[in-house]
PDB file of C-alpha atoms in Angstrom:
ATOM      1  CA  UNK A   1      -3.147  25.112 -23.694  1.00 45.00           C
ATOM      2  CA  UNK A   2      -1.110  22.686 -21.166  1.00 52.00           C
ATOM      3  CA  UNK A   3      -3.769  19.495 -21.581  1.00 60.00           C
ATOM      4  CA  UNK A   4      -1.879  16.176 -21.796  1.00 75.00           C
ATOM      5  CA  UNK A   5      -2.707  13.712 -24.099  1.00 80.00           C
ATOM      6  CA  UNK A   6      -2.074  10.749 -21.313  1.00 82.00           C
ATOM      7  CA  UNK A   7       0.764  10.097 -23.758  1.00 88.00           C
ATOM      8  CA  UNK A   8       4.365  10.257 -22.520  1.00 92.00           C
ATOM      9  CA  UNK A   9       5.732  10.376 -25.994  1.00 93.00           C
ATOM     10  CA  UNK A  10       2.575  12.947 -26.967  1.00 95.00           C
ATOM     11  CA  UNK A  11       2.901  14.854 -23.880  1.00 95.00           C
ATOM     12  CA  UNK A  12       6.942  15.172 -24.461  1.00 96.00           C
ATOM     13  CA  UNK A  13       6.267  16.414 -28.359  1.00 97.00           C
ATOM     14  CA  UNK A  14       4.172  18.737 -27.920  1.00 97.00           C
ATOM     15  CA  UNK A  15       5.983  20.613 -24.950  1.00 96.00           C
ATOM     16  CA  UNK A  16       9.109  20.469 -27.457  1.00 97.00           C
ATOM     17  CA  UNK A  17       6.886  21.940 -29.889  1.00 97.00           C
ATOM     18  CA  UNK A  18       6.163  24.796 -27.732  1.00 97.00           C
ATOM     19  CA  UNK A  19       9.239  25.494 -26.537  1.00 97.00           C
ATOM     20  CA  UNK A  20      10.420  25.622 -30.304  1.00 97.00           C
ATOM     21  CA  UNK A  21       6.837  27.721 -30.897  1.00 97.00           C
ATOM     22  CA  UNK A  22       8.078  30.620 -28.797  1.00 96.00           C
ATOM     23  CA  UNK A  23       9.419  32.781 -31.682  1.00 96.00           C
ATOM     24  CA  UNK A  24       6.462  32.853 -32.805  1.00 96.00           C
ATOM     25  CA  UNK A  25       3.679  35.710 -31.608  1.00 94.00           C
ATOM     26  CA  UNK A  26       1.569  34.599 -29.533  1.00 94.00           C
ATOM     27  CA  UNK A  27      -1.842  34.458 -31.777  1.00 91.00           C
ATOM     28  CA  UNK A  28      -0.068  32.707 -33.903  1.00 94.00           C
ATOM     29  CA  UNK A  29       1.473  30.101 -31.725  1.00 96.00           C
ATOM     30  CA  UNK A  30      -1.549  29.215 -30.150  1.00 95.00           C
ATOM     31  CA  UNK A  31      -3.009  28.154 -33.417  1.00 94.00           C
ATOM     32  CA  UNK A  32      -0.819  26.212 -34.069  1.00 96.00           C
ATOM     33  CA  UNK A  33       0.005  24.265 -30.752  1.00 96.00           C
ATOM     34  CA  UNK A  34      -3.803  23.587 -30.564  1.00 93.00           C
ATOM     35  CA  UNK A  35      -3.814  22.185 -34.437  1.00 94.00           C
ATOM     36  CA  UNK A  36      -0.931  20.125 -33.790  1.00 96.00           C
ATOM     37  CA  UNK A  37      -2.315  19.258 -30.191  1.00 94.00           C
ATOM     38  CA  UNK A  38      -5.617  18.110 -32.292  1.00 92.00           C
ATOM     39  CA  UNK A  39      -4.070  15.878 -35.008  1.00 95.00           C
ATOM     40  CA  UNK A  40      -2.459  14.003 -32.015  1.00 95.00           C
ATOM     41  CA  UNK A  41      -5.832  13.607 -30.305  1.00 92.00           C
ATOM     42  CA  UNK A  42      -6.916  12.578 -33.624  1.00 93.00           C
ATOM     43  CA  UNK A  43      -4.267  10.018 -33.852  1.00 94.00           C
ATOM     44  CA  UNK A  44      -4.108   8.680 -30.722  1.00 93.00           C
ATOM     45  CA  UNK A  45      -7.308   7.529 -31.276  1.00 89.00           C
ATOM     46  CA  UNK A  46      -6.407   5.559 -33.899  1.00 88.00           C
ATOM     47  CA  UNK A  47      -3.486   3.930 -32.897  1.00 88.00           C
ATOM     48  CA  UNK A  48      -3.790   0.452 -31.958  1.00 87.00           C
ATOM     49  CA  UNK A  49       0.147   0.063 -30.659  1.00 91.00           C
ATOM     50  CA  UNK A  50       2.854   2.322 -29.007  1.00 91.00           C
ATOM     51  CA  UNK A  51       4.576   1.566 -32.686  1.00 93.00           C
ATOM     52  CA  UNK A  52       1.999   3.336 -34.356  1.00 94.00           C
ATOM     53  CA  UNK A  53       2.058   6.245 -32.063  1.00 94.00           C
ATOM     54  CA  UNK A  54       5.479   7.107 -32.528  1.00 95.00           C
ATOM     55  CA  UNK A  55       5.083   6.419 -36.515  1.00 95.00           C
ATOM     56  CA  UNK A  56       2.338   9.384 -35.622  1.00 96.00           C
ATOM     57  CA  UNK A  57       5.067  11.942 -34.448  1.00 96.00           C
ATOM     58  CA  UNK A  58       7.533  10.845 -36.447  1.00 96.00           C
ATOM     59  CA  UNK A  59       5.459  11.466 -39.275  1.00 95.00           C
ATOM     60  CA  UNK A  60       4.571  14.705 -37.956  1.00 96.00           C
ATOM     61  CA  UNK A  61       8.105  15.815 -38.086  1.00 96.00           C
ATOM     62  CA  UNK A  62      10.695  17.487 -36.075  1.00 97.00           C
ATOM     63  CA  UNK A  63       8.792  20.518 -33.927  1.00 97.00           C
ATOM     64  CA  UNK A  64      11.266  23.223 -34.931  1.00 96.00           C
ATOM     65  CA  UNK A  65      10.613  22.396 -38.539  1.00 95.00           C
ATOM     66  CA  UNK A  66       6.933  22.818 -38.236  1.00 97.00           C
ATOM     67  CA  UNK A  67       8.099  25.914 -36.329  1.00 97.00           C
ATOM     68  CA  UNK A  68      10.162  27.259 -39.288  1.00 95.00           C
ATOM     69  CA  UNK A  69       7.495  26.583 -41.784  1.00 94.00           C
ATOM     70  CA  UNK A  70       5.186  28.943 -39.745  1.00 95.00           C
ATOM     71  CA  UNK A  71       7.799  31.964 -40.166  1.00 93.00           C
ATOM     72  CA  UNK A  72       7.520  34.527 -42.803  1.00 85.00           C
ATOM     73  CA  UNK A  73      10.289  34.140 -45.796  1.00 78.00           C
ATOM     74  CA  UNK A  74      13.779  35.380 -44.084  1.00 72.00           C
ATOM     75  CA  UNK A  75      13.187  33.222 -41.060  1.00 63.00           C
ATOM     76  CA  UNK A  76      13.721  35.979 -38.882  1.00 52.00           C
ATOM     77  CA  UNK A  77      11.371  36.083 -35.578  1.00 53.00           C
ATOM     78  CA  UNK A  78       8.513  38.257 -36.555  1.00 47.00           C
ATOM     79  CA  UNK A  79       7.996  39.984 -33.240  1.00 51.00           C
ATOM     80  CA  UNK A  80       9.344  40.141 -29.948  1.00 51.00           C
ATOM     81  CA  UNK A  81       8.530  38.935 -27.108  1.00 54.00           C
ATOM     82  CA  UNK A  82       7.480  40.247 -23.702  1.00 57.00           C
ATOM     83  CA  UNK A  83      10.451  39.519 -21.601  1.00 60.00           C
ATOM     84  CA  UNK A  84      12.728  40.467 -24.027  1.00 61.00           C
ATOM     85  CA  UNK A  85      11.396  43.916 -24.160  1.00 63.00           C
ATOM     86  CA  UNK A  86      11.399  44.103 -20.948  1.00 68.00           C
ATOM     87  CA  UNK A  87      15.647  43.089 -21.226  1.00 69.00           C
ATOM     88  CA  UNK A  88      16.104  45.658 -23.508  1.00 64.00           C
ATOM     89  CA  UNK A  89      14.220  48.266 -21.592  1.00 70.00           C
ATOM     90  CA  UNK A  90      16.173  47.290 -18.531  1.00 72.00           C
ATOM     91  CA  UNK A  91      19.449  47.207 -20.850  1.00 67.00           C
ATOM     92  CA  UNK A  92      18.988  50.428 -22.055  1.00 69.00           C
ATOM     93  CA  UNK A  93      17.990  52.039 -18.260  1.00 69.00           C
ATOM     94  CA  UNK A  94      21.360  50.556 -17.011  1.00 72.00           C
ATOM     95  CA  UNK A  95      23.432  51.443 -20.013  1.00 73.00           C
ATOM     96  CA  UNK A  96      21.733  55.714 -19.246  1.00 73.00           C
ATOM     97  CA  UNK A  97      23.396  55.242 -15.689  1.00 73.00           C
ATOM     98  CA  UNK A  98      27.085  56.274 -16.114  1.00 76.00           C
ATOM     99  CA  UNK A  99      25.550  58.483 -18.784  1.00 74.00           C
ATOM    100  CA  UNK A 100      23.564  60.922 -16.496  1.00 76.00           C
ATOM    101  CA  UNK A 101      26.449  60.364 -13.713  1.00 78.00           C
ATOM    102  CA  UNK A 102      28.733  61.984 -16.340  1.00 79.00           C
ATOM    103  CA  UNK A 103      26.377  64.654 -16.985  1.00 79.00           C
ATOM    104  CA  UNK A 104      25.811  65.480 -13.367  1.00 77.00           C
ATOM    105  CA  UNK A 105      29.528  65.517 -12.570  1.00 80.00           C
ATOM    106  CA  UNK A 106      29.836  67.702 -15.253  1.00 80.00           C
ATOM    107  CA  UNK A 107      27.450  70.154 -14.216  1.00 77.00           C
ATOM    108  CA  UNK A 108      27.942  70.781 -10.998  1.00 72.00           C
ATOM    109  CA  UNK A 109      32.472  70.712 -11.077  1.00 66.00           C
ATOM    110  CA  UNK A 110      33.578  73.678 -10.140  1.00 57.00           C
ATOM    111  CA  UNK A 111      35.712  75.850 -12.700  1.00 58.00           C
ATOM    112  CA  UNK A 112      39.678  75.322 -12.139  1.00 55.00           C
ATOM    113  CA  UNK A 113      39.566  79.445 -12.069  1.00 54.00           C
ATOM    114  CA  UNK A 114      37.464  79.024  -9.368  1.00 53.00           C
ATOM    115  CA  UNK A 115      39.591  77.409  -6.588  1.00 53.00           C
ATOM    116  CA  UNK A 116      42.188  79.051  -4.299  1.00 49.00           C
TER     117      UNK A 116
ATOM    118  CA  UNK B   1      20.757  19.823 -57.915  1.00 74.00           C
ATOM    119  CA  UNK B   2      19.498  16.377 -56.266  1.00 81.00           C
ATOM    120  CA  UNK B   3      16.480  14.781 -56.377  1.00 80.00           C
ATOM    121  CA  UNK B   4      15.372  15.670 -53.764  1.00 81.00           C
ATOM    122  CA  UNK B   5      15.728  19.195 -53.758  1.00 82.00           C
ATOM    123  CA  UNK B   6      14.254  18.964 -57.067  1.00 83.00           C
ATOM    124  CA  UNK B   7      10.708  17.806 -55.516  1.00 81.00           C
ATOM    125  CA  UNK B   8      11.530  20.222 -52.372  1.00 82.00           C
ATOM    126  CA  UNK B   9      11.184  23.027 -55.213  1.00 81.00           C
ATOM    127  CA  UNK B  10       8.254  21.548 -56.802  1.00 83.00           C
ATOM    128  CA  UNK B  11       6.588  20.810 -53.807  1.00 82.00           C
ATOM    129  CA  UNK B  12       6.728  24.397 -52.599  1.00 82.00           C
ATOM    130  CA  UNK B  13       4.622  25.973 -55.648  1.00 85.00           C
ATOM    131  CA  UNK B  14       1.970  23.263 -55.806  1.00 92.00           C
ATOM    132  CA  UNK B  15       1.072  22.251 -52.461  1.00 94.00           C
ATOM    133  CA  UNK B  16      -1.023  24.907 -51.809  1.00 95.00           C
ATOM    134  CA  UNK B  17      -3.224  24.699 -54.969  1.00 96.00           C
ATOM    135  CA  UNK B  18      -3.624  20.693 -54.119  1.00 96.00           C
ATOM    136  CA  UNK B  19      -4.673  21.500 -50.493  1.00 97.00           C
ATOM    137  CA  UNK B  20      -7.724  23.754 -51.918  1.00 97.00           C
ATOM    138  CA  UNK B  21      -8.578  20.823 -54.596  1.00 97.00           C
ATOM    139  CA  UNK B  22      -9.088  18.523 -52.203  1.00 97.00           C
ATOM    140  CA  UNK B  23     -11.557  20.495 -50.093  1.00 98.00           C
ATOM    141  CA  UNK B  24     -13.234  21.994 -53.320  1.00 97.00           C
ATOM    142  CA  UNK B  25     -15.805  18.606 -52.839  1.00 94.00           C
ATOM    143  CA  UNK B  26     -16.266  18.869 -49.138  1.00 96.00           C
ATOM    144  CA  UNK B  27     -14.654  20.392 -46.014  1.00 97.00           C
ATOM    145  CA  UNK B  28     -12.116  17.938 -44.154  1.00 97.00           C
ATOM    146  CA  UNK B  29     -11.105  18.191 -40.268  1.00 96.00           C
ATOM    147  CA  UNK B  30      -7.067  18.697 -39.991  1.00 95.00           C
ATOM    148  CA  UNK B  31      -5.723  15.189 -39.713  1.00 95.00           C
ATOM    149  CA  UNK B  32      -7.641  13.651 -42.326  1.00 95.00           C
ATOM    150  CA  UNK B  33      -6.451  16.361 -44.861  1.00 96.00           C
ATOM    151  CA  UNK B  34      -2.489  15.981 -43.593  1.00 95.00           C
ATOM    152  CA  UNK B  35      -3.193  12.264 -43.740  1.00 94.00           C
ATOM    153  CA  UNK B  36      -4.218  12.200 -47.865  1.00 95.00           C
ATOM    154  CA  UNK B  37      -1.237  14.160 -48.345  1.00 94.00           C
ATOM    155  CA  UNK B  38       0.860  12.364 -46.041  1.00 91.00           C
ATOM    156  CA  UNK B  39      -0.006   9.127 -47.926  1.00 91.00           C
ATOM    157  CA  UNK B  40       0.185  11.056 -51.271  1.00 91.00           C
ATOM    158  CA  UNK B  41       3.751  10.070 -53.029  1.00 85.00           C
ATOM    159  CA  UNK B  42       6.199  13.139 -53.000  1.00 82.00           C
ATOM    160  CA  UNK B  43       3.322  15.720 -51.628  1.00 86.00           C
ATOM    161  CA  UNK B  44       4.697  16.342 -48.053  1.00 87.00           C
ATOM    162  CA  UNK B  45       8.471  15.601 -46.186  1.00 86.00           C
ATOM    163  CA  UNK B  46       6.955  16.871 -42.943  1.00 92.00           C
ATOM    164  CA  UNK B  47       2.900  16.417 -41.829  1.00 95.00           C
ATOM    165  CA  UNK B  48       2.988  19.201 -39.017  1.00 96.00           C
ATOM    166  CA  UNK B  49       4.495  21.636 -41.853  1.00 95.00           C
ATOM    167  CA  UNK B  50       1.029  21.671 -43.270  1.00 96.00           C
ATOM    168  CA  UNK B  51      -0.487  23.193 -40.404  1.00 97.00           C
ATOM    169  CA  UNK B  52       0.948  26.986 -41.537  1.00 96.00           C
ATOM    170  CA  UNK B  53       0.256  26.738 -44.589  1.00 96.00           C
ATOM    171  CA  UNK B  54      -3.423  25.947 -43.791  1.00 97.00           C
ATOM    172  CA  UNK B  55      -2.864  28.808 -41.394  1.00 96.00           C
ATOM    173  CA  UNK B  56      -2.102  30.788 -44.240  1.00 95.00           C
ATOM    174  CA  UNK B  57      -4.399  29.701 -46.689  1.00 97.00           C
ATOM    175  CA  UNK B  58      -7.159  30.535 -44.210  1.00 97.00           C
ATOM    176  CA  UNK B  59      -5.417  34.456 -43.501  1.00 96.00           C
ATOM    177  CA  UNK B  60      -5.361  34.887 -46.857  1.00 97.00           C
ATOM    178  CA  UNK B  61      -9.217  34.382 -47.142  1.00 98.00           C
ATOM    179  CA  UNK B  62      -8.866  31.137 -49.352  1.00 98.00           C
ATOM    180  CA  UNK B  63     -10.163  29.010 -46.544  1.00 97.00           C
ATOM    181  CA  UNK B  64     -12.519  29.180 -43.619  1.00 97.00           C
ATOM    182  CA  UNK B  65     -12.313  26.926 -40.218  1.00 96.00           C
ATOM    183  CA  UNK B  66     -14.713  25.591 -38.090  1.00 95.00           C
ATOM    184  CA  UNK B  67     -14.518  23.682 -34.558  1.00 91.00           C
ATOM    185  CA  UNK B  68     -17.311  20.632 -34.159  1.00 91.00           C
ATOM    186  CA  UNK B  69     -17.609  18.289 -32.032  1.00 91.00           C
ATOM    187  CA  UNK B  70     -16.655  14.446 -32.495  1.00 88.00           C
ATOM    188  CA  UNK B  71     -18.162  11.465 -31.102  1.00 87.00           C
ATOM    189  CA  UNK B  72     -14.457   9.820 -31.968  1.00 81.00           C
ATOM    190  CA  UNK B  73     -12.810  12.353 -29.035  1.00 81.00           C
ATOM    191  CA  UNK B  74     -11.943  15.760 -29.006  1.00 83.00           C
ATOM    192  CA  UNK B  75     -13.444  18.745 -31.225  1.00 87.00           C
ATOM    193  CA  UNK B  76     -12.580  19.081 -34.666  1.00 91.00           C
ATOM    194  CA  UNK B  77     -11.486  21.921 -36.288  1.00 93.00           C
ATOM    195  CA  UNK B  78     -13.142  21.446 -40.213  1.00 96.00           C
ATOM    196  CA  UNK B  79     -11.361  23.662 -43.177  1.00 97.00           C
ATOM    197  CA  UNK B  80     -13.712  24.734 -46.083  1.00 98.00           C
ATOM    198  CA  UNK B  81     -12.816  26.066 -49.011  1.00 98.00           C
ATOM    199  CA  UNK B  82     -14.440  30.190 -49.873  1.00 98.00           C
ATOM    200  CA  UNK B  83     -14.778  31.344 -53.057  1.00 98.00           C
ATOM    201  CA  UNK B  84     -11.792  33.333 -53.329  1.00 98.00           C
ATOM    202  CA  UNK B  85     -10.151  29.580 -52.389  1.00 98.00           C
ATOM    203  CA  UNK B  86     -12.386  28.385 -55.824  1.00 98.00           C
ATOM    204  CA  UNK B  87     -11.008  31.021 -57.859  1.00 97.00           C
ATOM    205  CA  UNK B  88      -7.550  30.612 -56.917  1.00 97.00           C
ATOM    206  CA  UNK B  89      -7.924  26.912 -57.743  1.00 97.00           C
ATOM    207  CA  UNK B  90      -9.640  27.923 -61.170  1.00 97.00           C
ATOM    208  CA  UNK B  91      -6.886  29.996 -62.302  1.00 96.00           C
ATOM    209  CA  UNK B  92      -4.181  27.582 -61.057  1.00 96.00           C
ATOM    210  CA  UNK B  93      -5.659  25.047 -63.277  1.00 96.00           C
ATOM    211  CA  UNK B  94      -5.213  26.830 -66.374  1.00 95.00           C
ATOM    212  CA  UNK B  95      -2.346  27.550 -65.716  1.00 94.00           C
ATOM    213  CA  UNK B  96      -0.494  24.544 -64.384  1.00 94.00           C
ATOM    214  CA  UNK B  97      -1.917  22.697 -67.623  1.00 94.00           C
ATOM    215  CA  UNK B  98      -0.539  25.508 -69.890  1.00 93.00           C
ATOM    216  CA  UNK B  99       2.534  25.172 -67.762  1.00 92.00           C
ATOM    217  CA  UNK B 100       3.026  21.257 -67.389  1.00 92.00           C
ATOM    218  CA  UNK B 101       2.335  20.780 -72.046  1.00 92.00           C
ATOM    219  CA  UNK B 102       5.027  23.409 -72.503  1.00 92.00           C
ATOM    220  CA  UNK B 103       7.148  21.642 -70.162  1.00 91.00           C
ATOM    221  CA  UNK B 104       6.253  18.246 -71.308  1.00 91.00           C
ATOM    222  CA  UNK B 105       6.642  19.753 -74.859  1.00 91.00           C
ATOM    223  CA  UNK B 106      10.717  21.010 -73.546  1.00 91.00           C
ATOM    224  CA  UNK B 107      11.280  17.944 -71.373  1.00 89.00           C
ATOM    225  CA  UNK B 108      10.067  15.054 -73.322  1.00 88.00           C
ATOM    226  CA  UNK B 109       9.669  16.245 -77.344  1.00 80.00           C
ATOM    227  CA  UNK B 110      13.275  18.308 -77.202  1.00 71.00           C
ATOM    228  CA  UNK B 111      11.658  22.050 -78.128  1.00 64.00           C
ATOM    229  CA  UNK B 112      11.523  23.299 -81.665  1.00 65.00           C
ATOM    230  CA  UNK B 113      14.415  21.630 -84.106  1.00 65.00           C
TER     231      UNK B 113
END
Protein backbone atom coordinates (compact mmCIF):
# COMPACT_ATOMS: atom_id res chain seq x y z
CA UNK A 1 0.00 0.00 0.00
CA UNK A 2 1.94 3.27 -1.40
CA UNK A 3 -1.14 5.91 -0.42
CA UNK A 4 0.26 9.16 1.02
CA UNK A 5 -1.11 10.70 3.82
CA UNK A 6 -0.60 14.43 2.15
CA UNK A 7 1.87 14.56 5.04
CA UNK A 8 5.57 15.13 4.31
CA UNK A 9 6.58 14.07 7.74
CA UNK A 10 3.71 11.04 7.47
CA UNK A 11 4.59 10.22 4.03
CA UNK A 12 8.56 10.12 5.04
CA UNK A 13 7.67 7.68 8.26
CA UNK A 14 5.95 5.42 6.88
CA UNK A 15 8.28 4.73 3.76
CA UNK A 16 11.10 4.39 6.59
CA UNK A 17 8.86 2.03 8.16
CA UNK A 18 8.74 -0.07 5.17
CA UNK A 19 11.98 -0.06 4.25
CA UNK A 20 12.79 -1.24 7.94
CA UNK A 21 9.47 -3.75 7.39
CA UNK A 22 11.29 -5.72 4.72
CA UNK A 23 12.60 -8.54 6.99
CA UNK A 24 9.59 -9.23 7.63
CA UNK A 25 7.34 -11.83 5.27
CA UNK A 26 5.32 -10.34 3.35
CA UNK A 27 1.71 -11.22 5.05
CA UNK A 28 3.02 -10.06 7.82
CA UNK A 29 4.41 -6.77 6.74
CA UNK A 30 1.47 -5.73 5.11
CA UNK A 31 -0.44 -5.88 8.31
CA UNK A 32 1.40 -4.04 9.80
CA UNK A 33 2.29 -1.09 7.35
CA UNK A 34 -1.54 -0.75 6.86
CA UNK A 35 -2.12 -0.62 10.93
CA UNK A 36 0.52 1.80 11.32
CA UNK A 37 -0.60 3.60 7.99
CA UNK A 38 -4.22 3.72 9.87
CA UNK A 39 -3.26 5.14 13.31
CA UNK A 40 -1.62 8.00 11.25
CA UNK A 41 -4.83 8.58 9.29
CA UNK A 42 -6.36 8.42 12.59
CA UNK A 43 -4.11 11.02 13.92
CA UNK A 44 -3.82 13.27 11.38
CA UNK A 45 -7.18 13.89 11.81
CA UNK A 46 -6.82 15.02 15.00
CA UNK A 47 -4.05 17.15 14.93
CA UNK A 48 -4.72 20.71 15.03
CA UNK A 49 -0.75 21.85 14.45
CA UNK A 50 2.38 20.48 12.59
CA UNK A 51 3.61 20.22 16.52
CA UNK A 52 1.13 17.79 17.23
CA UNK A 53 1.81 15.75 14.21
CA UNK A 54 5.25 15.12 14.85
CA UNK A 55 4.37 14.49 18.77
CA UNK A 56 2.14 11.70 16.68
CA UNK A 57 5.29 9.91 15.18
CA UNK A 58 7.37 10.56 17.73
CA UNK A 59 5.13 8.90 19.94
CA UNK A 60 4.81 6.16 17.61
CA UNK A 61 8.43 5.40 17.89
CA UNK A 62 11.41 4.69 15.84
CA UNK A 63 10.14 2.31 12.65
CA UNK A 64 12.84 -0.33 13.14
CA UNK A 65 11.73 -0.72 16.71
CA UNK A 66 8.18 -1.38 15.80
CA UNK A 67 9.93 -3.61 13.23
CA UNK A 68 11.85 -5.60 15.91
CA UNK A 69 8.88 -5.99 18.11
CA UNK A 70 7.12 -7.81 15.17
CA UNK A 71 10.05 -10.55 15.03
CA UNK A 72 9.85 -13.81 16.73
CA UNK A 73 12.23 -14.11 20.05
CA UNK A 74 16.01 -14.42 18.53
CA UNK A 75 15.44 -11.50 16.23
CA UNK A 76 16.55 -13.38 13.43
CA UNK A 77 14.58 -12.68 9.96
CA UNK A 78 11.95 -15.31 9.85
CA UNK A 79 12.00 -15.97 6.13
CA UNK A 80 13.68 -14.97 3.16
CA UNK A 81 13.00 -13.02 0.72
CA UNK A 82 12.48 -13.31 -3.03
CA UNK A 83 15.52 -11.69 -4.40
CA UNK A 84 17.65 -13.12 -2.08
CA UNK A 85 16.78 -16.55 -3.16
CA UNK A 86 17.13 -15.73 -6.25
CA UNK A 87 21.15 -14.45 -5.11
CA UNK A 88 21.72 -17.55 -3.65
CA UNK A 89 20.39 -19.60 -6.49
CA UNK A 90 22.50 -17.54 -8.83
CA UNK A 91 25.48 -17.87 -6.17
CA UNK A 92 25.33 -21.34 -6.04
CA UNK A 93 24.94 -21.78 -10.24
CA UNK A 94 28.20 -19.67 -10.53
CA UNK A 95 30.06 -21.24 -7.67
CA UNK A 96 29.02 -25.20 -9.89
CA UNK A 97 30.95 -23.50 -12.89
CA UNK A 98 34.69 -24.25 -12.29
CA UNK A 99 33.20 -27.32 -10.63
CA UNK A 100 31.79 -29.11 -13.79
CA UNK A 101 34.84 -27.44 -15.86
CA UNK A 102 37.04 -29.57 -13.55
CA UNK A 103 35.01 -32.52 -14.05
CA UNK A 104 34.92 -32.23 -17.79
CA UNK A 105 38.67 -31.67 -18.05
CA UNK A 106 38.99 -34.54 -16.12
CA UNK A 107 37.07 -36.76 -18.15
CA UNK A 108 37.96 -36.31 -21.31
CA UNK A 109 42.41 -35.84 -20.60
CA UNK A 110 43.98 -38.25 -22.22
CA UNK A 111 46.12 -40.90 -20.15
CA UNK A 112 50.02 -39.85 -19.99
CA UNK A 113 50.46 -43.73 -21.29
CA UNK A 114 48.60 -42.70 -24.00
CA UNK A 115 50.76 -40.11 -25.86
CA UNK A 116 53.77 -40.70 -28.16
CA UNK B 1 19.45 -3.33 37.16
CA UNK B 2 17.92 0.32 36.45
CA UNK B 3 14.72 1.51 36.62
CA UNK B 4 14.01 1.37 33.74
CA UNK B 5 14.82 -1.92 32.74
CA UNK B 6 13.01 -2.87 35.73
CA UNK B 7 9.51 -1.63 34.13
CA UNK B 8 10.96 -2.87 30.55
CA UNK B 9 10.70 -6.43 32.36
CA UNK B 10 7.46 -5.81 33.90
CA UNK B 11 6.02 -4.34 31.07
CA UNK B 12 6.75 -7.34 28.88
CA UNK B 13 4.58 -9.98 31.01
CA UNK B 14 1.59 -7.72 31.60
CA UNK B 15 0.90 -5.81 28.62
CA UNK B 16 -0.75 -8.32 26.93
CA UNK B 17 -3.26 -9.31 29.68
CA UNK B 18 -4.10 -5.29 30.01
CA UNK B 19 -4.66 -5.03 26.20
CA UNK B 20 -7.52 -7.90 26.47
CA UNK B 21 -9.01 -6.04 29.75
CA UNK B 22 -9.58 -3.17 28.10
CA UNK B 23 -11.55 -4.61 25.19
CA UNK B 24 -13.33 -7.19 27.57
CA UNK B 25 -16.26 -4.08 27.77
CA UNK B 26 -16.31 -3.23 24.13
CA UNK B 27 -14.21 -3.55 20.94
CA UNK B 28 -11.84 -0.41 20.25
CA UNK B 29 -10.42 0.65 16.64
CA UNK B 30 -6.34 0.64 16.78
CA UNK B 31 -5.45 4.18 17.73
CA UNK B 32 -7.81 4.64 20.40
CA UNK B 33 -6.53 1.40 22.16
CA UNK B 34 -2.55 2.53 21.61
CA UNK B 35 -3.75 5.94 22.75
CA UNK B 36 -5.18 4.62 26.53
CA UNK B 37 -2.03 2.90 26.81
CA UNK B 38 0.03 5.51 25.45
CA UNK B 39 -1.44 7.91 28.07
CA UNK B 40 -1.33 5.07 30.69
CA UNK B 41 1.88 5.79 33.13
CA UNK B 42 4.70 3.13 32.52
CA UNK B 43 2.34 0.84 30.07
CA UNK B 44 4.14 1.49 26.69
CA UNK B 45 7.95 3.13 25.66
CA UNK B 46 6.95 2.79 22.01
CA UNK B 47 3.00 3.18 20.54
CA UNK B 48 3.74 1.43 17.07
CA UNK B 49 5.26 -1.61 19.23
CA UNK B 50 1.70 -2.41 20.09
CA UNK B 51 0.70 -3.11 16.73
CA UNK B 52 2.50 -6.91 16.87
CA UNK B 53 1.48 -7.69 19.74
CA UNK B 54 -2.17 -7.04 18.72
CA UNK B 55 -1.00 -8.96 15.68
CA UNK B 56 -0.28 -11.64 17.89
CA UNK B 57 -2.93 -11.59 20.21
CA UNK B 58 -5.29 -11.87 17.25
CA UNK B 59 -2.99 -15.19 15.65
CA UNK B 60 -3.21 -16.64 18.71
CA UNK B 61 -7.11 -16.61 18.60
CA UNK B 62 -7.41 -14.20 21.70
CA UNK B 63 -8.69 -11.44 19.50
CA UNK B 64 -10.70 -10.91 16.36
CA UNK B 65 -10.45 -7.71 13.84
CA UNK B 66 -12.78 -6.01 11.90
CA UNK B 67 -12.49 -3.10 9.15
CA UNK B 68 -15.61 -0.35 9.30
CA UNK B 69 -16.00 2.50 7.94
CA UNK B 70 -15.61 6.08 9.65
CA UNK B 71 -17.35 9.19 9.01
CA UNK B 72 -14.00 10.83 10.82
CA UNK B 73 -11.75 9.50 7.52
CA UNK B 74 -10.44 6.36 6.60
CA UNK B 75 -11.75 2.71 7.61
CA UNK B 76 -11.20 1.41 10.88
CA UNK B 77 -9.91 -1.68 11.72
CA UNK B 78 -11.99 -2.60 15.35
CA UNK B 79 -10.24 -5.45 17.74
CA UNK B 80 -12.71 -7.59 19.85
CA UNK B 81 -11.94 -9.67 22.34
CA UNK B 82 -13.09 -13.99 21.72
CA UNK B 83 -13.59 -16.10 24.34
CA UNK B 84 -10.41 -17.78 24.41
CA UNK B 85 -9.19 -13.79 24.86
CA UNK B 86 -11.90 -13.93 28.16
CA UNK B 87 -10.39 -16.93 29.49
CA UNK B 88 -6.94 -15.92 29.19
CA UNK B 89 -7.88 -12.71 31.01
CA UNK B 90 -9.78 -14.89 33.72
CA UNK B 91 -6.91 -16.94 34.55
CA UNK B 92 -4.43 -14.01 34.45
CA UNK B 93 -6.45 -12.44 37.10
CA UNK B 94 -6.08 -15.05 39.56
CA UNK B 95 -3.09 -15.25 39.12
CA UNK B 96 -1.53 -11.82 39.00
CA UNK B 97 -3.50 -11.21 42.42
CA UNK B 98 -2.00 -14.44 43.91
CA UNK B 99 1.20 -13.17 42.42
CA UNK B 100 1.20 -9.31 43.29
CA UNK B 101 -0.01 -10.37 47.74
CA UNK B 102 2.95 -12.74 47.76
CA UNK B 103 5.04 -10.14 46.36
CA UNK B 104 3.60 -7.37 48.33
CA UNK B 105 3.82 -9.86 51.29
CA UNK B 106 8.14 -10.25 50.23
CA UNK B 107 8.51 -6.62 49.16
CA UNK B 108 6.74 -4.61 51.69
CA UNK B 109 6.10 -7.02 55.09
CA UNK B 110 9.94 -8.58 54.83
CA UNK B 111 8.75 -12.56 54.38
CA UNK B 112 8.43 -14.86 57.34
CA UNK B 113 10.81 -13.76 60.53
Amino acid sequence: MTTATGHRNADNYLRELRQAARVLPRSQRGELVAAIQAHIADGLGQAESEAAVRNLLDDLGEPADIVRAALPPGGAPPAVGTLAMILGLVGAGIGLVPFIGWWWRSRWALPQSSLG
Amino acid sequence: MDGDAVAAQLRRGALEFCVLALLERRERYGFELVRILGSTDGMVTSEGTVYPLLSRLRKSGRLTTTWRESTEGPPRKYYSITDQGRATLAAFREEWTRFRSAVDALLFEGGPP
